[in-house]
Coordinates of C-alpha atoms in Angstrom, one line a residue:
Chain A
M1 CA -0.1 -0.1 0.5
K2 CA 2.7 2.0 1.4
H3 CA 3.6 4.6 -2.1
D4 CA 7.4 4.2 -2.9
K5 CA 8.5 8.0 -1.5
N6 CA 10.9 8.4 -4.1
N7 CA 8.1 8.9 -7.1
K8 CA 7.0 11.8 -5.2
W9 CA 8.3 14.5 -7.8
L10 CA 5.6 13.2 -10.1
D11 CA 2.8 14.4 -8.4
P12 CA 3.5 17.7 -9.1
L13 CA 4.7 17.1 -12.8
L14 CA 1.7 14.7 -13.7
S15 CA -1.0 17.1 -12.6
K16 CA 0.8 19.7 -14.8
H17 CA 1.2 17.4 -17.4
V18 CA -2.5 15.5 -17.3
H19 CA -4.6 18.8 -15.6
R20 CA -8.0 20.0 -16.9
E21 CA -10.0 22.3 -15.3
P22 CA -13.4 20.5 -14.6
A23 CA -15.9 20.6 -18.5
N24 CA -19.5 21.4 -17.6
F25 CA -21.7 18.8 -18.9
D26 CA -25.5 20.2 -20.4
F27 CA -27.6 18.1 -20.4
Q28 CA -30.6 20.0 -22.7
K29 CA -27.7 20.5 -25.6
W30 CA -27.2 16.2 -25.3
A31 CA -30.3 15.8 -25.4
H32 CA -30.8 18.0 -28.4
K33 CA -27.6 15.8 -30.0
H34 CA -29.8 12.6 -29.3
P35 CA -32.5 12.9 -29.6
N36 CA -33.3 9.8 -30.1
E37 CA -32.2 8.8 -27.0
A38 CA -33.9 11.8 -25.5
R39 CA -37.0 10.7 -25.8
L40 CA -36.4 7.3 -25.3
L41 CA -35.6 9.5 -21.8
Q42 CA -39.2 10.8 -22.2
S43 CA -41.2 8.1 -23.1
G44 CA -39.7 6.2 -20.1
Y45 CA -37.7 3.3 -21.6
A46 CA -41.9 2.0 -22.6
D47 CA -41.1 -0.8 -24.6
S48 CA -38.3 -2.5 -22.2
S49 CA -38.5 -5.5 -20.1
R50 CA -37.3 -4.2 -16.5
N51 CA -40.3 -4.0 -14.9
A52 CA -41.0 -3.3 -11.8
K53 CA -40.6 -6.2 -9.3
T54 CA -36.8 -6.3 -10.2
T55 CA -36.5 -2.7 -9.6
V56 CA -37.7 -3.3 -6.0
Q57 CA -36.4 -7.0 -5.6
N58 CA -33.2 -5.6 -6.7
L59 CA -34.2 -2.6 -4.2
W60 CA -34.7 -4.3 -1.7
R61 CA -31.4 -6.0 -2.1
F62 CA -29.4 -3.1 -2.3
I63 CA -31.0 -1.5 0.8
M64 CA -30.3 -4.4 2.7
E65 CA -27.0 -4.9 1.6
S66 CA -26.5 -1.2 2.6
K67 CA -24.0 -0.7 5.7
I68 CA -24.9 -0.1 9.3
T69 CA -25.7 3.7 9.2
R70 CA -28.9 3.3 7.4
Y71 CA -29.8 -0.3 9.9
S72 CA -32.5 1.8 10.6
A73 CA -34.1 3.0 8.2
A74 CA -33.8 -0.3 6.0
A75 CA -35.4 -1.5 9.2
V76 CA -38.2 0.5 8.8
I77 CA -38.6 0.0 5.3
A78 CA -38.6 -3.8 5.7
L79 CA -41.6 -3.2 8.6
A80 CA -43.2 -0.5 7.0
M81 CA -43.2 -3.5 4.3
T82 CA -44.7 -5.8 5.8
L83 CA -47.5 -2.8 6.7
V84 CA -48.9 -2.9 3.4
L85 CA -48.3 -7.1 2.6
F86 CA -52.2 -7.1 4.1
G87 CA -53.2 -4.2 3.5
P88 CA -56.8 -3.4 2.4
F89 CA -55.9 -3.8 -0.8
W90 CA -54.9 -7.5 -1.0
A91 CA -56.9 -8.9 -4.1
P92 CA -55.7 -12.4 -5.5
G93 CA -56.7 -12.6 -9.1
N94 CA -55.2 -12.4 -12.5
G95 CA -57.8 -10.8 -14.8
N96 CA -61.1 -12.6 -13.4
V97 CA -64.3 -9.9 -14.6
V98 CA -65.2 -10.0 -10.6
L99 CA -61.4 -9.6 -9.9
A100 CA -61.2 -7.2 -12.4
D101 CA -63.7 -4.6 -10.9
V102 CA -62.5 -5.3 -7.0
Q103 CA -58.9 -3.7 -8.2
Q104 CA -61.7 -0.2 -9.5
N105 CA -63.4 -0.4 -6.6
V106 CA -59.8 -0.8 -4.6
D107 CA -58.5 2.1 -6.6
E108 CA -61.6 4.6 -5.6
I109 CA -61.9 3.8 -1.7
E110 CA -60.4 7.2 -0.6
T111 CA -60.3 6.2 3.0
L112 CA -60.7 2.6 5.1
I113 CA -60.8 1.6 9.2
I114 CA -59.2 -2.3 9.1
R115 CA -59.6 -4.2 11.9
G116 CA -57.8 -7.0 12.7
T117 CA -55.8 -9.9 14.3
K118 CA -51.9 -10.7 13.9
T119 CA -50.3 -13.7 15.2
F120 CA -47.2 -15.3 15.5
T121 CA -47.0 -19.1 15.8
R122 CA -43.6 -21.2 15.8
P123 CA -44.1 -23.7 12.3
G124 CA -44.7 -27.6 13.9
E125 CA -47.2 -25.3 16.5
P126 CA -49.4 -24.7 15.6
G127 CA -51.1 -23.1 18.9
S128 CA -48.0 -21.9 20.5
V129 CA -48.2 -17.6 20.2
L130 CA -44.4 -16.7 20.6
E131 CA -43.6 -14.8 23.3
F132 CA -41.2 -11.7 22.9
N133 CA -39.8 -10.3 26.1
G134 CA -42.5 -11.7 28.4
M135 CA -45.0 -11.0 25.3
K136 CA -47.2 -12.8 23.5
W137 CA -46.9 -12.0 19.6
E138 CA -50.9 -12.0 18.9
F139 CA -52.4 -7.8 18.5
D140 CA -55.5 -6.7 17.9
L141 CA -54.3 -4.7 14.9
V142 CA -56.0 -1.0 14.2
K143 CA -55.0 0.1 10.2
Y144 CA -56.0 2.8 9.1
F145 CA -56.3 4.1 5.7
S146 CA -56.4 7.3 3.9
Q147 CA -55.4 8.0 -0.2
Q148 CA -54.2 11.4 0.5
H149 CA -53.0 10.7 3.4
G150 CA -50.9 7.2 3.8
L151 CA -51.6 4.3 6.1
V152 CA -50.7 3.3 9.8
E153 CA -50.8 0.3 11.7
E154 CA -51.3 0.5 15.2
G155 CA -50.5 -3.4 16.9
Y156 CA -52.8 -3.4 20.0
I157 CA -51.8 -6.8 23.3
G158 CA -55.6 -6.4 25.1
D159 CA -55.1 -2.8 25.6
K160 CA -51.4 -1.6 25.3
L161 CA -50.6 0.1 22.2
I162 CA -47.4 -1.9 21.4
Y163 CA -46.1 -0.3 17.1
R164 CA -47.6 1.6 15.1
F165 CA -46.6 2.5 11.8
T166 CA -47.5 5.5 10.2
F167 CA -46.6 6.3 6.6
N168 CA -47.1 9.8 5.9
R169 CA -47.6 10.2 2.3
P170 CA -47.1 13.7 1.6
K171 CA -44.5 14.6 4.2
R172 CA -42.9 11.6 2.8
Q173 CA -41.8 10.4 5.7
T174 CA -42.7 7.1 8.1
L175 CA -42.8 7.0 11.4
L176 CA -42.2 3.2 13.9
I177 CA -43.1 3.7 17.6
L178 CA -43.0 1.3 20.1
P179 CA -44.8 3.3 23.6
L180 CA -43.5 0.2 26.2
Y181 CA -39.5 1.0 24.8
K182 CA -40.3 4.9 24.9
K183 CA -38.5 4.1 21.5
Y184 CA -39.2 5.5 17.8
G185 CA -37.6 4.9 14.4
I186 CA -38.4 7.5 12.0
F187 CA -37.2 7.3 7.9
A188 CA -37.6 10.7 6.5
S189 CA -38.3 9.9 2.6
T190 CA -36.6 11.8 0.1
D191 CA -37.9 11.6 -2.9
K192 CA -35.0 8.4 -4.0
Q193 CA -36.5 6.7 -0.4
M194 CA -39.8 7.6 -1.1
L195 CA -40.2 5.8 -4.7
L196 CA -38.4 2.7 -2.6
L197 CA -42.3 3.0 -0.3
E198 CA -44.5 4.1 -3.4
N199 CA -42.9 0.8 -4.9
G200 CA -44.5 -0.9 -1.3
T201 CA -47.8 0.9 -1.6
P202 CA -51.2 -1.6 -1.5
K203 CA -51.4 -0.3 -5.9
G204 CA -47.7 -1.5 -6.4
I205 CA -48.6 -4.9 -4.1
I206 CA -51.8 -5.3 -5.9
N207 CA -49.9 -5.6 -9.2
L208 CA -48.6 -8.6 -8.1
L209 CA -50.5 -10.4 -6.0
M210 CA -52.6 -10.5 -10.0
A211 CA -50.2 -12.6 -11.6
G212 CA -51.1 -15.3 -8.3
D213 CA -53.1 -18.6 -7.9
Y214 CA -56.9 -18.6 -6.7
K215 CA -60.1 -20.5 -6.9
E216 CA -63.6 -20.3 -6.1
L217 CA -64.9 -21.9 -3.0
G218 CA -68.5 -20.2 -3.0
R219 CA -70.1 -17.5 -1.1
E220 CA -71.0 -17.0 2.7
N221 CA -73.2 -14.6 5.3
I222 CA -69.8 -12.8 6.7
N223 CA -71.7 -10.2 9.0
G224 CA -74.5 -9.3 7.1
V225 CA -72.8 -9.4 4.3
E226 CA -73.9 -11.9 0.9
A227 CA -69.9 -12.8 0.0
E228 CA -68.1 -14.5 -2.4
V229 CA -64.7 -16.6 -1.2
F230 CA -61.8 -17.1 -3.1
E231 CA -58.4 -18.8 -2.4
Y232 CA -55.5 -17.8 -2.4
Q233 CA -52.1 -19.9 -2.9
D234 CA -48.4 -19.0 -3.4
P235 CA -49.1 -15.6 -5.3
G236 CA -45.1 -16.6 -6.5
T237 CA -44.4 -12.5 -7.4
F238 CA -45.9 -11.8 -3.7
K239 CA -42.5 -14.2 -2.6
E240 CA -39.7 -12.5 -5.0
L241 CA -41.0 -8.8 -3.7
L242 CA -38.9 -9.2 -1.1
P243 CA -35.1 -11.0 -1.1
K244 CA -35.0 -14.2 0.7
V245 CA -33.0 -12.0 3.8
I246 CA -35.5 -9.7 4.4
A247 CA -38.6 -12.0 4.8
D248 CA -38.3 -15.3 3.3
I249 CA -42.0 -15.7 2.4
Q250 CA -41.7 -19.8 2.2
N251 CA -45.8 -20.3 1.5
I252 CA -48.5 -17.5 1.6
K253 CA -52.1 -19.7 1.9
G254 CA -55.6 -17.3 2.7
K255 CA -58.3 -16.4 1.8
V256 CA -60.5 -13.2 0.7
W257 CA -64.7 -12.3 0.4
I258 CA -65.2 -9.9 -1.3
A259 CA -69.0 -8.6 -0.9
I260 CA -71.0 -9.3 -3.6
K261 CA -73.5 -6.3 -4.3
E262 CA -70.3 -3.2 -3.3
Q263 CA -67.2 -5.4 -5.6
I264 CA -65.5 -4.6 -2.5
P265 CA -63.2 -7.1 -0.1
V266 CA -64.8 -7.0 3.1
R267 CA -62.2 -9.2 5.5
V268 CA -59.3 -11.2 4.0
E269 CA -57.6 -14.4 6.1
G270 CA -54.0 -14.9 5.7
D271 CA -51.3 -17.5 6.6
L272 CA -47.5 -16.6 5.6
A273 CA -44.9 -19.0 6.7
I274 CA -41.2 -17.1 7.0
G275 CA -38.2 -18.2 7.3
K276 CA -34.6 -17.4 9.0
S277 CA -34.9 -13.9 7.7
F278 CA -34.5 -10.2 9.1
M279 CA -37.8 -10.0 9.1
T280 CA -38.2 -12.6 12.1
M281 CA -35.0 -11.9 13.4
F282 CA -33.6 -14.6 11.9
Q283 CA -36.1 -17.1 13.6
E284 CA -38.8 -19.5 11.7
L285 CA -42.2 -18.1 12.3
N286 CA -45.5 -18.8 11.0
L287 CA -48.1 -15.3 10.3
H288 CA -51.4 -16.0 10.8
E289 CA -53.3 -12.4 10.4
V290 CA -57.0 -11.7 9.5
N291 CA -58.3 -8.3 8.4
T292 CA -61.7 -7.3 8.5
F293 CA -62.9 -4.3 6.8
G294 CA -64.9 -1.6 7.9
D295 CA -65.8 1.4 7.4
Y296 CA -65.0 2.8 4.1
N297 CA -64.5 6.7 3.0
I298 CA -65.4 8.5 6.2
E299 CA -63.3 11.6 7.2
L300 CA -60.6 10.7 8.7
D301 CA -58.4 13.5 11.2
E302 CA -54.8 14.6 9.3
D303 CA -53.8 14.3 12.6
I304 CA -54.0 10.3 12.5
F305 CA -51.1 10.6 9.8
D306 CA -48.8 12.8 12.2
T307 CA -45.2 11.3 11.4
N308 CA -43.8 14.0 15.0
P309 CA -42.2 11.1 17.4
P310 CA -43.5 12.0 20.9
E311 CA -42.3 13.7 22.9
G312 CA -40.0 11.8 25.8
Y313 CA -39.1 9.5 22.8
T314 CA -35.6 8.4 21.9
E315 CA -34.6 7.0 18.4
I316 CA -34.1 3.3 18.1
T317 CA -30.6 1.9 18.1
L318 CA -29.0 -1.1 16.9
S319 CA -28.0 -0.8 20.8
D320 CA -31.8 -1.4 21.2
I321 CA -32.9 -3.9 19.2
L322 CA -29.5 -6.1 19.7
P323 CA -30.1 -8.3 22.8
F324 CA -33.9 -9.8 21.5
I325 CA -32.0 -12.0 18.6
P326 CA -30.7 -14.8 19.5
I327 CA -27.5 -15.1 19.3
E328 CA -26.5 -17.7 16.8
A329 CA -28.4 -15.8 14.5
K330 CA -26.3 -12.7 14.9
A331 CA -24.2 -14.4 12.4
G332 CA -27.1 -13.8 10.2
F333 CA -26.2 -9.9 10.1
A334 CA -23.8 -10.6 7.7
G335 CA -25.8 -11.0 5.4
L336 CA -27.0 -8.4 5.8
G337 CA -23.6 -5.7 5.4
I338 CA -23.1 -5.1 9.3
A339 CA -19.6 -6.5 10.2
P340 CA -18.5 -7.4 13.7
A341 CA -16.8 -4.3 15.3
G342 CA -13.8 -5.1 15.4
L343 CA -13.5 -5.5 11.4
I344 CA -15.1 -2.0 11.2
F345 CA -12.5 -1.0 13.4
W346 CA -9.9 -2.9 11.6
K347 CA -11.2 -1.2 7.8
K348 CA -11.1 2.2 9.7
R349 CA -7.6 1.7 10.3
R350 CA -6.9 0.2 7.2
R351 CA -8.8 2.6 5.6
K352 CA -7.0 5.9 7.8
R353 CA -3.4 4.0 6.6
A354 CA -4.0 4.1 3.6
K355 CA -4.4 8.0 3.2
A356 CA -2.1 9.1 4.9
N357 CA 0.0 7.3 2.1
R358 CA -1.7 8.8 -0.4
H359 CA -0.6 12.3 1.7
E360 CA 2.5 11.3 1.8
Chain B
M1 CA -25.4 6.3 -0.2
R2 CA -24.0 7.8 -3.6
D3 CA -24.9 3.8 -5.4
L4 CA -27.7 4.1 -4.1
E5 CA -28.6 7.2 -5.2
D6 CA -26.9 6.3 -8.6
Q7 CA -29.5 3.6 -8.4
I8 CA -32.6 6.2 -7.9
L9 CA -31.6 7.7 -10.3
V10 CA -31.5 4.8 -12.9
Q11 CA -35.4 3.6 -11.5
R12 CA -36.2 7.7 -12.2
A13 CA -34.7 8.3 -15.7
L14 CA -36.7 4.2 -17.1
Q15 CA -39.9 5.7 -15.1
S16 CA -40.0 8.9 -17.9
D17 CA -38.1 11.2 -15.6
P18 CA -35.1 12.3 -18.2
E19 CA -33.7 14.8 -15.4
S20 CA -32.7 11.8 -13.3
F21 CA -31.2 11.4 -16.7
G22 CA -29.4 13.8 -16.0
E23 CA -28.1 13.7 -12.8
L24 CA -26.9 11.0 -13.9
C25 CA -24.8 12.3 -16.3
R26 CA -23.8 15.2 -14.8
R27 CA -22.5 12.6 -12.1
Y28 CA -20.3 11.1 -14.2
Y29 CA -19.5 12.6 -17.2
D30 CA -16.1 14.3 -16.6
S31 CA -14.6 10.5 -14.6
L32 CA -16.5 9.4 -18.2
V33 CA -14.0 12.2 -20.1
A34 CA -10.8 11.2 -18.4
V35 CA -11.5 7.9 -19.1
A36 CA -11.6 8.4 -22.5
R37 CA -8.6 11.4 -22.4
S38 CA -6.4 8.0 -20.9
I39 CA -7.1 6.4 -24.4
L40 CA -7.6 9.9 -26.8
P41 CA -5.3 11.2 -27.4
D42 CA -7.0 14.9 -27.4
R43 CA -9.2 16.4 -25.2
H44 CA -11.9 17.1 -27.5
L45 CA -12.5 13.7 -28.4
A46 CA -12.2 12.7 -25.1
E47 CA -15.4 14.3 -24.6
D48 CA -16.8 13.2 -27.5
A49 CA -16.2 9.7 -26.6
A50 CA -17.5 10.5 -23.2
Q51 CA -21.4 12.0 -25.2
E52 CA -21.5 9.3 -27.2
A53 CA -20.0 6.7 -24.2
L54 CA -23.6 7.8 -22.3
A55 CA -26.0 8.3 -25.1
A56 CA -24.8 4.3 -25.6
A57 CA -25.6 4.1 -21.6
C58 CA -29.0 5.5 -21.9
R59 CA -30.2 3.0 -24.7
D60 CA -28.9 0.4 -23.2
L61 CA -30.2 1.6 -19.6
A62 CA -32.8 -0.6 -19.0
K63 CA -30.9 -3.9 -19.4
L64 CA -28.5 -2.8 -16.5
K65 CA -29.2 -5.2 -14.6
K66 CA -27.3 -3.3 -11.2
P67 CA -28.3 0.4 -11.5
E68 CA -26.3 1.1 -8.3
R69 CA -23.1 0.6 -10.7
F70 CA -24.0 2.7 -13.9
G71 CA -20.4 4.5 -12.9
P72 CA -18.5 1.3 -13.6
W73 CA -21.3 0.8 -16.3
A74 CA -20.8 3.3 -17.7
G75 CA -17.0 3.8 -17.4
A76 CA -16.9 0.3 -19.3
I77 CA -18.7 1.6 -22.1
C78 CA -17.2 4.7 -22.4
R79 CA -13.8 2.8 -22.9
N80 CA -15.0 0.9 -26.0
V81 CA -16.1 3.7 -27.2
A82 CA -12.8 6.0 -26.6
K83 CA -11.2 1.9 -28.1
D84 CA -13.1 2.7 -31.5
M85 CA -12.8 6.2 -31.9
L86 CA -8.8 5.3 -31.3
R87 CA -9.5 2.6 -34.1
Q88 CA -10.8 5.2 -36.6
L89 CA -8.5 7.9 -35.7
R90 CA -5.6 5.1 -36.0
K91 CA -7.0 5.2 -39.8
Q92 CA -7.9 8.3 -40.8
Q93 CA -4.1 8.7 -40.2
E94 CA -2.7 5.7 -42.7
R95 CA -4.7 7.2 -44.8
T96 CA -3.3 11.1 -44.6
E97 CA 0.1 9.5 -43.7
A98 CA -0.1 7.0 -46.9
N99 CA -1.7 10.2 -49.5
A100 CA 0.7 13.4 -47.7
G101 CA 3.8 11.3 -47.3
N102 CA 3.6 13.5 -44.6
E103 CA 6.7 11.8 -41.2
P104 CA 4.7 13.1 -37.8
D105 CA 5.7 16.1 -37.2
Y106 CA 7.5 16.1 -34.1
Q107 CA 8.5 19.7 -33.0
E108 CA 6.2 19.5 -30.0
D109 CA 7.7 20.4 -26.6
D110 CA 9.9 17.6 -25.6
R111 CA 9.4 17.2 -22.0
K112 CA 6.2 17.4 -23.0
A113 CA 6.8 14.5 -25.4
I114 CA 8.7 12.3 -22.9
L115 CA 5.9 12.2 -20.7
D116 CA 2.8 11.7 -22.9
Q117 CA 5.1 8.5 -24.2
A118 CA 5.8 7.9 -20.6
L119 CA 2.0 7.4 -20.3
Q120 CA 1.3 6.1 -23.6
Q121 CA 4.0 2.8 -22.9
L122 CA 1.5 2.0 -19.3
P123 CA -0.6 -0.9 -19.4
Q124 CA -4.5 0.9 -20.1
H125 CA -6.2 0.8 -16.5
L126 CA -3.1 2.5 -15.1
R127 CA -2.8 4.5 -17.7
E128 CA -7.2 5.7 -17.0
A129 CA -5.6 5.2 -13.1
I130 CA -3.6 8.4 -13.7
F131 CA -5.5 10.6 -16.1
L132 CA -8.6 9.8 -13.8
R133 CA -6.4 11.2 -10.8
Y134 CA -5.1 14.0 -12.3
Y135 CA -6.7 15.4 -14.6
N136 CA -9.6 16.3 -12.4
E137 CA -8.0 15.6 -8.7
M138 CA -10.4 12.8 -8.2
S139 CA -10.3 11.0 -5.0
Y140 CA -9.7 7.6 -4.2
E141 CA -13.4 7.6 -3.5
Q142 CA -14.7 9.3 -6.5
M143 CA -12.5 7.0 -8.7
A144 CA -13.7 4.1 -6.9
R145 CA -17.4 4.8 -8.4
V146 CA -16.1 4.9 -12.6
L147 CA -14.1 2.1 -12.1
G148 CA -15.8 -0.5 -9.9
A149 CA -13.2 -1.1 -8.3
T150 CA -12.1 -0.2 -4.5
E151 CA -10.0 2.2 -3.1
Q152 CA -6.9 -0.6 -2.2
M153 CA -7.1 -1.8 -5.3
I154 CA -7.3 1.7 -6.7
D155 CA -3.8 2.9 -4.5
G156 CA -1.8 -0.6 -5.5
R157 CA -3.0 0.8 -9.3
L158 CA -1.8 4.3 -9.4
R159 CA 1.8 3.2 -7.1
R160 CA 2.6 1.1 -10.0
A161 CA 1.7 3.5 -12.7
K162 CA 3.9 5.5 -11.0
K163 CA 6.9 3.6 -10.4
K164 CA 6.4 3.4 -14.4
I165 CA 6.8 6.2 -15.8
A166 CA 9.5 6.8 -12.8
A167 CA 11.1 4.3 -14.5
Y168 CA 10.6 5.9 -17.8
L169 CA 11.5 9.2 -17.7
M170 CA 14.6 7.7 -15.5
K171 CA 15.9 6.4 -18.7
K172 CA 14.9 8.9 -21.0
G173 CA 17.2 11.8 -18.6
F174 CA 14.9 13.5 -16.8
R175 CA 15.6 14.4 -13.2
R176 CA 13.8 13.9 -9.9
Q177 CA 12.8 17.2 -8.7

């Protein structure tokens, strides 16, 4: 690594010989000179084979392979994705007339309140609810959706609020709060980060789900509403949505109830088998979620979607998360680009030495 | 973070946002000119090559599998464009020289000519490192983004390149200052 000190005399010589002032790049001029390329950019590569799914995967892969400093942001995005997995627009199918109508109706919904449950169990132990830090992972859910303002998911155990996710669309921010620990994670969504989230919003997700297999199970009356029941299984594209390191979704199946008269979903049930991955803190888990769709197009207070951290809360750090991860699973962080402290120190020292050599 | 930004810019460029591609161009234009200049004998040609490389990158943007590596990818395209231009240039020169029967004009400053030769005798990847480093005084980090190499690798390349240049210059009678 060390440069030959005897060649130090070359620096001014080469600098003088090779150096030029930076050139200014005029994009307009370039576009004028390259009209075909400019047209291609304007059209958004309409004929391109590249699709949203690949892009989402690439972005996710990149984020999860990023450095430790971005860990919190990545965690919030990953968890925000779970929010939309069972969002109001989860409807399976691929071209059925009824489902096409449903999709259109879903697009027209301005606001929506969903209630339900979210239960985590260990594989092979269906009745055994996972315990975490003395709490059973069986949450009562309330979700608020607003086309204009965003999405909120609240998870309760008993009457205690355990977590709240707020994805504020206009402010381009996602906030996770954990009231028990007085902790929050905030994801200030800049343009680029917003783009990541936009890919994870219900509209984006539904397109992926449309490729799944489903079958009609017949009619059922649910809470006084006549509904058609569909069973769905393994929407392949859904599984591929996230890299395995984030959410190793091994199996998905469930049912969706669609009100015949209104042509909108009224209930969704889903079972996910998730392998060891970041989302499950490197444990194998099953997730069962039930969502009952409540009031549509009611007025929702804008404050619900507020992403300002509550007073007295402190930001979640890596050291807050590590104690909750099984020791054997911590190795999994290597796959997320999170290196042991010793390695970071060693790398820093190497960089320092390289820098010192450069300045010689 | 820069890689992530590149990735987002690529994605946006693919979704009818030409200005994102413009931003990518502005980010890498100087680096590409330096890469091209390490191959071509003239700055203006190098600028042409960089612009052509960006046009080729624009056409093939949808084929880019790892958008976060836009820099090294555009760098590789630029290298190829510059090499093609150099081939054409040599053919032209050969034709001109054959027609006119002229000998090359060596009235340039000797010192400058020797330095040029010292750079020309370097393998391409070492010459590229020198040009990127000294053309716009780029940092190792900036160089790494367009060469797709680690800072350690770049450091090694620069060291080897300087060693070779020094040896050549000494042979030609240059004295250390």
